[in-house]
Amino acid sequence: MNYTTQMDAARKNIITEEMKIVAMKENMDVEKLRELIAYGKAVIPCNKNHKNINPEGVGEGLRTKINVNLGISKDAYDLEREMEKVKTAVEMKAEAIMDLSNYGKTEEFRKALVEYSPAMIGTVPIYDAIGFYEKELKDIKAQEFLDIVRKHGEDGVDFVTIHAGMNRATAEVFVNNPRLMNIVSRGGSLLFAWMRLNNQENPFFEYYDELLDICAEFDITLSLGDACRPGAIADSTDASQIHELMVLGELTKKAWEKNVQVIIEGPGHMAIDEIEANVKLQKKLCHGAPFYVLGPLVTDIAPGYDHITGAIGGAIAANAGADFLCYVTPAEHLRLPTLEDMKEGIVASKIAAHAGDIGKKLPGARRVDNEMSDARRKLDWTRMFELAIDPERPVEYRKDTNPEDETTCTMCGKMCAVRTLNKVLDGENVNILR
């Protein structure tokens, strides 16, 4: 039988090759996965033109996935450096990479990224419009925004962030409910500005059916962006954010009518006590569609350390049911991330995702933790490093010190509790002083 998208196949009781691969990775019955995709509770972002993709699933009952943002900008235009980041992100097993390039002719980098990467690739097509058409924002036509989405689909992009919920009604709610930080979504701010400058409706909302046809043609997963995501904890869970979320819920149903897979994007900056409620609200208003969060960052006062504030929020969000974490680097709010910034962000997000999976009680989530504990009990340092999320740093730390007893570390030395118990339980003398 023929099918257009993974959702279309699932609804026709077709098990695709991508479903088989994802089910094996997740230790899930493939029929169960098919049902989740049919109901929109899980997605497999997999453009028909992304030939070397290693498919991943995002959604209910699946491991929490992480996304890495990178790309060129006018102030940091270095394609070679960005490709080095891509290769490192793939080596570190990031499940998704978003190309947020926003300057010049970005097609060269995007095509190279898709051709190289087995990870799923996402973009925000509106970023590309100004450079592609060489027009100021106000002068871009509605149809041209849609044409850019088609171009990204032809290039093999697996999911696209589209801020279709920033319509005139949402914009009015925002204007009537002032915020401390206004709109911090780059794509959302561009669309809000375009609407005001041209006195027109958001093209992605007005011509949403045409957008869905493009997504269905290439099996692009539609990541419905939250233009009103809070950029300060003072703005979280406000009228603008919730109004837009309600719009996204309606747009989700329309997408499913055309068998287009959907992810919902979420905050942003948010006080720690609001995260769980926001996840539950999204799942309710958006009918169980997978939830993709940036952070959330739980405080606004840690520039240079926002990979930590984001990981705290990400772990809580994942535990509450968020399915997809967008990483945050130490350079957030400060500069384009370096390679080292990116690595710090990946590790922090992977920790958050794994901690969330343990909290969700996903089958097998604790297995590697138990293996690590067993290696620690045996003082098997080699095995500990093999199991670590980031093997490089613990090896460096270990080499940097020289304990008297090489089975221990310089923190406790021969007073190591693990060493003491191992010896005593084996009937040996502890011999701390000699």
Tab-separated table of C-alpha atoms in Angstrom:
chain	number	residue	atom	x	y	z
A	1	MET	CA	0.000	0.000	0.000
A	2	ASN	CA	1.074	3.567	-0.622
A	3	TYR	CA	1.308	6.207	2.094
A	4	THR	CA	2.313	9.860	2.268
A	5	THR	CA	3.629	10.265	5.814
A	6	GLN	CA	4.505	8.149	8.820
A	7	MET	CA	1.139	9.141	10.323
A	8	ASP	CA	-0.684	8.155	7.140
A	9	ALA	CA	1.047	4.764	7.177
A	10	ALA	CA	0.249	4.232	10.838
A	11	ARG	CA	-3.420	4.985	10.239
A	12	LYS	CA	-3.440	2.487	7.376
A	13	ASN	CA	-1.944	-0.190	9.680
A	14	ILE	CA	1.315	-0.110	7.721
A	15	ILE	CA	4.517	-0.798	9.663
A	16	THR	CA	7.252	1.254	7.979
A	17	GLU	CA	10.962	0.515	8.069
A	18	GLU	CA	11.412	3.656	10.170
A	19	MET	CA	8.911	2.352	12.716
A	20	LYS	CA	10.799	-0.936	12.946
A	21	ILE	CA	14.103	0.869	13.570
A	22	VAL	CA	12.632	3.163	16.230
A	23	ALA	CA	10.772	0.338	17.969
A	24	MET	CA	14.002	-1.655	18.201
A	25	LYS	CA	15.886	1.329	19.654
A	26	GLU	CA	13.142	1.921	22.216
A	27	ASN	CA	12.599	-1.748	23.125
A	28	MET	CA	8.941	-1.131	22.269
A	29	ASP	CA	6.476	-3.340	20.464
A	30	VAL	CA	6.253	-1.949	16.937
A	31	GLU	CA	2.465	-2.218	16.957
A	32	LYS	CA	2.335	-0.053	20.066
A	33	LEU	CA	4.553	2.511	18.344
A	34	ARG	CA	2.336	2.458	15.260
A	35	GLU	CA	-0.714	3.220	17.425
A	36	LEU	CA	1.048	6.156	19.102
A	37	ILE	CA	1.981	7.623	15.718
A	38	ALA	CA	-1.556	7.101	14.383
A	39	TYR	CA	-2.964	9.093	17.302
A	40	GLY	CA	-0.314	11.826	17.044
A	41	LYS	CA	1.226	11.032	20.428
A	42	ALA	CA	4.562	10.105	18.849
A	43	VAL	CA	6.324	11.188	15.664
A	44	ILE	CA	9.208	10.009	13.507
A	45	PRO	CA	10.601	13.132	11.786
A	46	CYS	CA	11.975	11.693	8.575
A	47	ASN	CA	11.897	13.654	5.318
A	48	LYS	CA	11.717	11.454	2.235
A	49	ASN	CA	14.752	13.325	0.848
A	50	HIS	CA	16.975	12.771	3.910
A	51	LYS	CA	18.551	9.597	2.616
A	52	ASN	CA	21.072	8.729	5.344
A	53	ILE	CA	18.915	9.473	8.387
A	54	ASN	CA	19.008	7.097	11.341
A	55	PRO	CA	15.374	7.510	12.436
A	56	GLU	CA	14.397	8.487	15.960
A	57	GLY	CA	11.005	8.698	17.610
A	58	VAL	CA	9.783	11.553	19.773
A	59	GLY	CA	6.786	11.253	22.036
A	60	GLU	CA	4.879	9.311	24.647
A	61	GLY	CA	6.631	6.257	26.062
A	62	LEU	CA	9.885	6.976	24.185
A	63	ARG	CA	13.253	8.146	25.492
A	64	THR	CA	13.513	11.915	25.874
A	65	LYS	CA	15.484	13.218	22.907
A	66	ILE	CA	17.741	16.271	22.691
A	67	ASN	CA	18.289	18.846	19.965
A	68	VAL	CA	21.445	20.841	19.223
A	69	ASN	CA	21.182	24.341	17.723
A	70	LEU	CA	23.920	25.613	15.432
A	71	GLY	CA	24.328	27.588	12.218
A	72	ILE	CA	25.951	30.637	10.687
A	73	SER	CA	25.223	34.305	11.422
A	74	LYS	CA	26.428	37.609	10.001
A	75	ASP	CA	28.789	38.168	12.936
A	76	ALA	CA	30.118	34.583	12.951
A	77	TYR	CA	30.163	33.346	9.377
A	78	ASP	CA	32.351	30.240	9.357
A	79	LEU	CA	30.940	27.202	7.522
A	80	GLU	CA	33.923	25.018	8.353
A	81	ARG	CA	33.571	25.675	12.075
A	82	GLU	CA	29.846	24.912	12.001
A	83	MET	CA	30.457	21.617	10.190
A	84	GLU	CA	32.991	20.709	12.862
A	85	LYS	CA	30.222	21.250	15.412
A	86	VAL	CA	27.899	19.051	13.360
A	87	LYS	CA	30.386	16.200	13.332
A	88	THR	CA	30.974	16.497	17.071
A	89	ALA	CA	27.227	16.615	17.801
A	90	VAL	CA	26.751	13.429	15.791
A	91	GLU	CA	29.655	11.759	17.602
A	92	MET	CA	28.057	12.723	20.921
A	93	LYS	CA	24.836	11.032	19.768
A	94	ALA	CA	22.555	14.073	19.668
A	95	GLU	CA	19.301	12.873	18.130
A	96	ALA	CA	18.511	16.155	16.359
A	97	ILE	CA	20.310	19.182	14.954
A	98	MET	CA	18.591	22.456	14.136
A	99	ASP	CA	20.196	24.723	11.565
A	100	LEU	CA	19.383	28.233	12.787
A	101	SER	CA	21.496	29.964	10.136
A	102	ASN	CA	20.208	33.481	9.611
A	103	TYR	CA	22.555	35.244	7.223
A	104	GLY	CA	23.262	35.135	3.528
A	105	LYS	CA	22.799	32.131	1.271
A	106	THR	CA	22.315	29.389	3.835
A	107	GLU	CA	21.455	26.673	1.323
A	108	GLU	CA	25.051	25.471	0.999
A	109	PHE	CA	25.377	24.737	4.715
A	110	ARG	CA	21.880	23.247	4.991
A	111	LYS	CA	22.466	20.806	2.123
A	112	ALA	CA	25.852	19.759	3.520
A	113	LEU	CA	24.265	19.251	6.928
A	114	VAL	CA	21.467	17.044	5.584
A	115	GLU	CA	23.859	15.054	3.405
A	116	TYR	CA	26.234	14.380	6.304
A	117	SER	CA	23.984	13.965	9.312
A	118	PRO	CA	22.247	10.749	10.397
A	119	ALA	CA	20.513	12.851	13.069
A	120	MET	CA	17.160	14.409	12.207
A	121	ILE	CA	17.496	17.965	10.916
A	122	GLY	CA	15.279	20.909	11.786
A	123	THR	CA	15.142	24.489	10.522
A	124	VAL	CA	13.192	27.718	10.973
A	125	PRO	CA	12.464	28.665	7.350
A	126	ILE	CA	11.566	32.288	8.107
A	127	TYR	CA	15.207	32.874	9.156
A	128	ASP	CA	16.220	32.009	5.608
A	129	ALA	CA	13.717	34.233	3.825
A	130	ILE	CA	15.492	37.596	4.094
A	131	GLY	CA	18.817	36.274	2.798
A	132	PHE	CA	17.264	34.023	0.164
A	133	TYR	CA	15.145	36.761	-1.404
A	134	GLU	CA	17.556	39.604	-0.577
A	135	LYS	CA	14.580	41.656	0.569
A	136	GLU	CA	13.787	43.556	3.708
A	137	LEU	CA	11.258	41.830	5.942
A	138	LYS	CA	8.373	44.124	5.010
A	139	ASP	CA	8.787	43.422	1.292
A	140	ILE	CA	8.585	39.626	1.458
A	141	LYS	CA	5.295	38.317	0.066
A	142	ALA	CA	3.084	35.790	1.829
A	143	GLN	CA	3.613	33.169	-0.871
A	144	GLU	CA	7.369	33.593	-0.624
A	145	PHE	CA	7.304	32.461	3.006
A	146	LEU	CA	5.562	29.255	1.921
A	147	ASP	CA	7.977	28.772	-0.967
A	148	ILE	CA	10.880	28.805	1.500
A	149	VAL	CA	9.263	25.950	3.431
A	150	ARG	CA	8.994	23.972	0.204
A	151	LYS	CA	12.661	24.659	-0.532
A	152	HIS	CA	13.654	23.291	2.882
A	153	GLY	CA	11.497	20.239	2.230
A	154	GLU	CA	13.222	19.650	-1.111
A	155	ASP	CA	16.577	19.921	0.673
A	156	GLY	CA	15.631	17.108	3.068
A	157	VAL	CA	14.793	18.925	6.304
A	158	ASP	CA	12.938	16.608	8.701
A	159	PHE	CA	11.096	19.130	10.861
A	160	VAL	CA	10.402	22.851	10.560
A	161	THR	CA	9.527	25.374	13.232
A	162	ILE	CA	6.589	27.452	12.056
A	163	HIS	CA	5.065	30.141	14.276
A	164	ALA	CA	1.553	29.752	12.893
A	165	GLY	CA	-0.023	30.484	16.285
A	166	MET	CA	1.113	34.116	16.165
A	167	ASN	CA	-2.049	35.273	14.385
A	168	ARG	CA	-3.815	38.601	14.708
A	169	ALA	CA	-5.791	37.434	17.727
A	170	THR	CA	-2.640	36.295	19.556
A	171	ALA	CA	-0.908	39.558	18.660
A	172	GLU	CA	-3.813	41.504	20.140
A	173	VAL	CA	-3.623	39.524	23.385
A	174	PHE	CA	0.100	40.282	23.554
A	175	VAL	CA	-0.398	44.024	22.974
A	176	ASN	CA	-3.162	44.203	25.598
A	177	ASN	CA	-1.108	42.315	28.207
A	178	PRO	CA	2.324	43.995	28.444
A	179	ARG	CA	5.325	41.833	29.281
A	180	LEU	CA	8.646	42.502	30.922
A	181	MET	CA	10.538	40.970	27.966
A	182	ASN	CA	7.992	41.324	25.140
A	183	ILE	CA	8.492	38.633	22.432
A	184	VAL	CA	11.873	36.869	22.529
A	185	SER	CA	11.219	34.237	19.867
A	186	ARG	CA	13.250	35.309	16.838
A	187	GLY	CA	10.782	33.803	14.359
A	188	GLY	CA	7.818	35.033	16.368
A	189	SER	CA	9.177	38.571	16.504
A	190	LEU	CA	9.785	38.604	12.739
A	191	LEU	CA	6.231	37.496	12.010
A	192	PHE	CA	4.740	39.950	14.505
A	193	ALA	CA	6.734	42.728	12.847
A	194	TRP	CA	5.740	41.604	9.322
A	195	MET	CA	2.072	41.573	10.326
A	196	ARG	CA	2.273	45.086	11.795
A	197	LEU	CA	4.289	46.496	8.890
A	198	ASN	CA	1.921	45.076	6.275
A	199	ASN	CA	-1.338	45.114	8.239
A	200	GLN	CA	-1.934	41.505	7.198
A	201	GLU	CA	-2.590	38.158	8.839
A	202	ASN	CA	0.301	35.772	9.514
A	203	PRO	CA	0.818	33.961	6.160
A	204	PHE	CA	1.458	30.650	7.909
A	205	PHE	CA	-1.913	30.955	9.676
A	206	GLU	CA	-3.865	32.361	6.741
A	207	TYR	CA	-2.516	29.787	4.278
A	208	TYR	CA	-2.142	26.964	6.786
A	209	ASP	CA	-3.742	24.379	4.480
A	210	GLU	CA	-1.124	25.061	1.817
A	211	LEU	CA	1.607	24.761	4.437
A	212	LEU	CA	0.206	21.377	5.465
A	213	ASP	CA	0.184	20.182	1.856
A	214	ILE	CA	3.902	20.991	1.598
A	215	CYS	CA	4.632	19.132	4.835
A	216	ALA	CA	2.633	16.104	3.708
A	217	GLU	CA	4.417	16.002	0.344
A	218	PHE	CA	7.857	15.557	1.936
A	219	ASP	CA	6.732	14.104	5.289
A	220	ILE	CA	8.077	17.138	7.128
A	221	THR	CA	7.121	17.104	10.795
A	222	LEU	CA	5.537	20.412	11.714
A	223	SER	CA	7.057	21.839	14.883
A	224	LEU	CA	4.508	24.464	15.887
A	225	GLY	CA	6.618	27.244	17.361
A	226	ASP	CA	5.668	29.252	20.418
A	227	ALA	CA	6.168	32.846	19.373
A	228	CYS	CA	5.004	33.901	22.840
A	229	ARG	CA	7.306	31.659	24.798
A	230	PRO	CA	8.415	33.555	27.925
A	231	GLY	CA	11.884	35.090	27.794
A	232	ALA	CA	11.765	35.967	31.492
A	233	ILE	CA	10.303	34.087	34.433
A	234	ALA	CA	8.116	37.153	35.021
A	235	ASP	CA	6.281	36.416	31.738
A	236	SER	CA	5.679	32.684	32.110
A	237	THR	CA	2.171	31.199	31.963
A	238	ASP	CA	0.687	34.558	31.002
A	239	ALA	CA	-2.254	35.388	28.721
A	240	SER	CA	-0.149	35.544	25.536
A	241	GLN	CA	1.503	32.180	26.100
A	242	ILE	CA	-1.730	30.381	26.973
A	243	HIS	CA	-3.749	31.992	24.179
A	244	GLU	CA	-1.181	30.930	21.616
A	245	LEU	CA	-1.097	27.416	23.077
A	246	MET	CA	-4.852	27.140	22.559
A	247	VAL	CA	-4.399	28.203	18.924
A	248	LEU	CA	-1.670	25.590	18.500
A	249	GLY	CA	-4.063	22.941	19.793
A	250	GLU	CA	-6.538	23.782	17.036
A	251	LEU	CA	-3.776	23.850	14.414
A	252	THR	CA	-2.639	20.418	15.606
A	253	LYS	CA	-6.035	18.901	14.841
A	254	LYS	CA	-6.024	20.463	11.378
A	255	ALA	CA	-2.559	19.047	10.676
A	256	TRP	CA	-3.637	15.570	11.737
A	257	GLU	CA	-6.571	15.753	9.327
A	258	LYS	CA	-3.941	15.845	6.554
A	259	ASN	CA	-1.731	13.192	8.214
A	260	VAL	CA	0.979	15.723	9.038
A	261	GLN	CA	3.027	14.865	12.123
A	262	VAL	CA	3.155	17.586	14.788
A	263	ILE	CA	5.423	18.644	17.650
A	264	ILE	CA	4.461	21.512	19.960
A	265	GLU	CA	7.188	23.887	21.127
A	266	GLY	CA	7.182	25.329	24.644
A	267	PRO	CA	8.988	27.640	27.075
A	268	GLY	CA	11.399	29.265	27.546
A	269	HIS	CA	12.044	30.871	30.937
A	270	MET	CA	9.831	29.595	33.713
A	271	ALA	CA	9.796	29.430	37.507
A	272	ILE	CA	10.502	25.936	38.712
A	273	ASP	CA	7.100	25.485	40.357
A	274	GLU	CA	5.226	26.162	37.084
A	275	ILE	CA	6.948	23.598	34.857
A	276	GLU	CA	4.920	20.481	35.640
A	277	ALA	CA	1.605	22.325	35.264
A	278	ASN	CA	2.715	23.757	31.910
A	279	VAL	CA	3.602	20.319	30.560
A	280	LYS	CA	0.244	18.925	31.629
A	281	LEU	CA	-1.552	21.933	30.146
A	282	GLN	CA	0.217	21.527	26.814
A	283	LYS	CA	-0.588	17.825	26.652
A	284	LYS	CA	-4.237	18.608	27.401
A	285	LEU	CA	-4.725	21.552	25.046
A	286	CYS	CA	-2.683	19.977	22.226
A	287	HIS	CA	-4.260	16.528	22.479
A	288	GLY	CA	-1.161	14.602	23.550
A	289	ALA	CA	1.134	15.824	20.782
A	290	PRO	CA	4.860	15.579	21.640
A	291	PHE	CA	6.184	18.552	23.622
A	292	TYR	CA	9.500	20.235	22.742
A	293	VAL	CA	10.922	22.670	25.308
A	294	LEU	CA	13.829	25.133	25.315
A	295	GLY	CA	15.195	24.556	28.796
A	296	PRO	CA	13.090	25.756	30.532
A	297	LEU	CA	15.502	28.152	32.246
A	298	VAL	CA	14.477	28.351	35.891
A	299	THR	CA	16.182	31.654	36.710
A	300	ASP	CA	17.253	34.724	34.731
A	301	ILE	CA	20.447	35.611	36.618
A	302	ALA	CA	22.953	32.992	35.416
A	303	PRO	CA	24.479	34.199	32.132
A	304	GLY	CA	27.446	31.979	31.373
A	305	TYR	CA	25.809	29.086	33.218
A	306	ASP	CA	22.479	28.763	31.452
A	307	HIS	CA	23.296	25.181	30.430
A	308	ILE	CA	22.818	24.468	34.151
A	309	THR	CA	19.616	26.499	34.576
A	310	GLY	CA	18.280	24.847	31.423
A	311	ALA	CA	19.220	21.356	32.566
A	312	ILE	CA	17.417	21.861	35.879
A	313	GLY	CA	14.255	22.909	34.069
A	314	GLY	CA	14.699	20.261	31.380
A	315	ALA	CA	14.927	17.436	33.896
A	316	ILE	CA	11.737	18.594	35.617
A	317	ALA	CA	9.948	19.033	32.288
A	318	ALA	CA	11.031	15.610	31.026
A	319	ASN	CA	9.961	13.983	34.267
A	320	ALA	CA	6.557	15.686	33.891
A	321	GLY	CA	6.120	14.372	30.347
A	322	ALA	CA	8.053	16.626	27.949
A	323	ASP	CA	9.420	14.558	25.075
A	324	PHE	CA	12.130	16.656	23.432
A	325	LEU	CA	14.679	19.027	24.989
A	326	CYS	CA	16.376	21.800	23.058
A	327	TYR	CA	19.817	22.140	24.542
A	328	VAL	CA	21.047	25.350	26.137
A	329	THR	CA	24.737	26.255	26.174
A	330	PRO	CA	26.795	28.410	28.562
A	331	ALA	CA	26.814	31.037	25.786
A	332	GLU	CA	23.017	31.476	25.769
A	333	HIS	CA	22.137	35.205	25.624
A	334	LEU	CA	25.825	36.063	25.098
A	335	ARG	CA	27.256	34.860	21.754
A	336	LEU	CA	27.163	32.172	19.079
A	337	PRO	CA	28.320	29.014	20.896
A	338	THR	CA	31.806	27.670	20.327
A	339	LEU	CA	32.535	23.971	19.919
A	340	GLU	CA	33.256	23.686	23.645
A	341	ASP	CA	30.061	25.573	24.503
A	342	MET	CA	28.143	23.123	22.346
A	343	LYS	CA	29.700	20.123	24.067
A	344	GLU	CA	28.820	21.531	27.497
A	345	GLY	CA	25.255	22.086	26.342
A	346	ILE	CA	24.893	18.577	24.924
A	347	VAL	CA	26.141	16.927	28.101
A	348	ALA	CA	23.886	19.039	30.320
A	349	SER	CA	20.843	18.270	28.166
A	350	LYS	CA	21.616	14.557	27.989
A	351	ILE	CA	21.827	14.474	31.784
A	352	ALA	CA	18.458	16.229	32.011
A	353	ALA	CA	16.848	13.909	29.462
A	354	HIS	CA	18.146	10.775	31.175
A	355	ALA	CA	17.102	12.008	34.607
A	356	GLY	CA	13.633	12.647	33.211
A	357	ASP	CA	13.447	9.150	31.723
A	358	ILE	CA	14.281	7.651	35.113
A	359	GLY	CA	11.479	9.713	36.627
A	360	LYS	CA	9.093	8.562	33.876
A	361	LYS	CA	10.023	4.990	34.770
A	362	LEU	CA	10.714	4.099	31.164
A	363	PRO	CA	11.634	0.414	30.837
A	364	GLY	CA	15.410	0.016	31.022
A	365	ALA	CA	16.071	3.654	31.928
A	366	ARG	CA	17.932	2.688	35.115
A	367	ARG	CA	19.991	-0.079	33.537
A	368	VAL	CA	23.075	2.007	32.791
A	369	ASP	CA	22.894	3.664	36.240
A	370	ASN	CA	22.910	0.229	37.861
A	371	GLU	CA	25.860	-0.792	35.701
A	372	MET	CA	27.708	2.359	36.776
A	373	SER	CA	27.005	1.617	40.436
A	374	ASP	CA	28.297	-1.922	39.979
A	375	ALA	CA	31.494	-0.606	38.368
A	376	ARG	CA	31.952	1.849	41.257
A	377	ARG	CA	31.490	-0.925	43.802
A	378	LYS	CA	34.211	-2.879	42.043
A	379	LEU	CA	36.382	0.247	41.721
A	380	ASP	CA	36.519	-0.550	38.004
A	381	TRP	CA	37.564	2.837	36.660
A	382	THR	CA	37.787	1.761	33.025
A	383	ARG	CA	34.214	0.537	33.060
A	384	MET	CA	33.029	3.720	34.802
A	385	PHE	CA	34.512	5.818	32.009
A	386	GLU	CA	32.899	3.608	29.341
A	387	LEU	CA	29.464	4.131	30.906
A	388	ALA	CA	29.775	7.878	31.459
A	389	ILE	CA	27.637	10.285	29.390
A	390	ASP	CA	30.873	12.171	28.668
A	391	PRO	CA	33.878	9.824	28.969
A	392	GLU	CA	36.485	12.513	28.256
A	393	ARG	CA	36.175	14.713	31.344
A	394	PRO	CA	36.299	11.963	34.000
A	395	VAL	CA	39.386	10.507	32.295
A	396	GLU	CA	41.034	13.940	32.385
A	397	TYR	CA	40.164	14.404	36.056
A	398	ARG	CA	41.473	10.971	36.910
A	399	LYS	CA	44.774	11.555	35.115
A	400	ASP	CA	45.183	14.896	36.857
A	401	THR	CA	45.687	13.254	40.281
A	402	ASN	CA	47.833	10.450	41.626
A	403	PRO	CA	46.407	8.575	44.653
A	404	GLU	CA	48.637	6.377	46.822
A	405	ASP	CA	46.309	3.438	46.205
A	406	GLU	CA	45.506	3.476	42.497
A	407	THR	CA	42.146	1.796	43.039
A	408	THR	CA	40.954	4.878	44.966
A	409	CYS	CA	40.953	8.610	44.249
A	410	THR	CA	42.629	11.562	45.973
A	411	MET	CA	39.409	12.596	47.715
A	412	CYS	CA	39.389	9.735	50.253
A	413	GLY	CA	42.472	7.708	49.471
A	414	LYS	CA	42.664	4.566	51.617
A	415	MET	CA	39.701	5.808	53.651
A	416	CYS	CA	37.523	5.156	50.612
A	417	ALA	CA	34.278	3.630	51.856
A	418	VAL	CA	34.037	1.346	48.832
A	419	ARG	CA	37.584	0.009	49.360
A	420	THR	CA	36.943	-0.496	53.071
A	421	LEU	CA	33.750	-2.497	52.527
A	422	ASN	CA	35.250	-4.570	49.720
A	423	LYS	CA	38.185	-5.585	51.902
A	424	VAL	CA	36.211	-6.241	55.082
A	425	LEU	CA	33.529	-8.266	53.307
A	426	ASP	CA	36.279	-10.299	51.617
A	427	GLY	CA	37.827	-11.048	55.028
A	428	GLU	CA	40.857	-8.806	54.508
A	429	ASN	CA	42.473	-6.241	56.783
A	430	VAL	CA	41.754	-2.623	55.769
A	431	ASN	CA	45.345	-1.354	56.284
A	432	ILE	CA	44.724	2.393	56.068
A	433	LEU	CA	48.089	3.479	57.547
A	434	ARG	CA	50.294	1.084	55.645
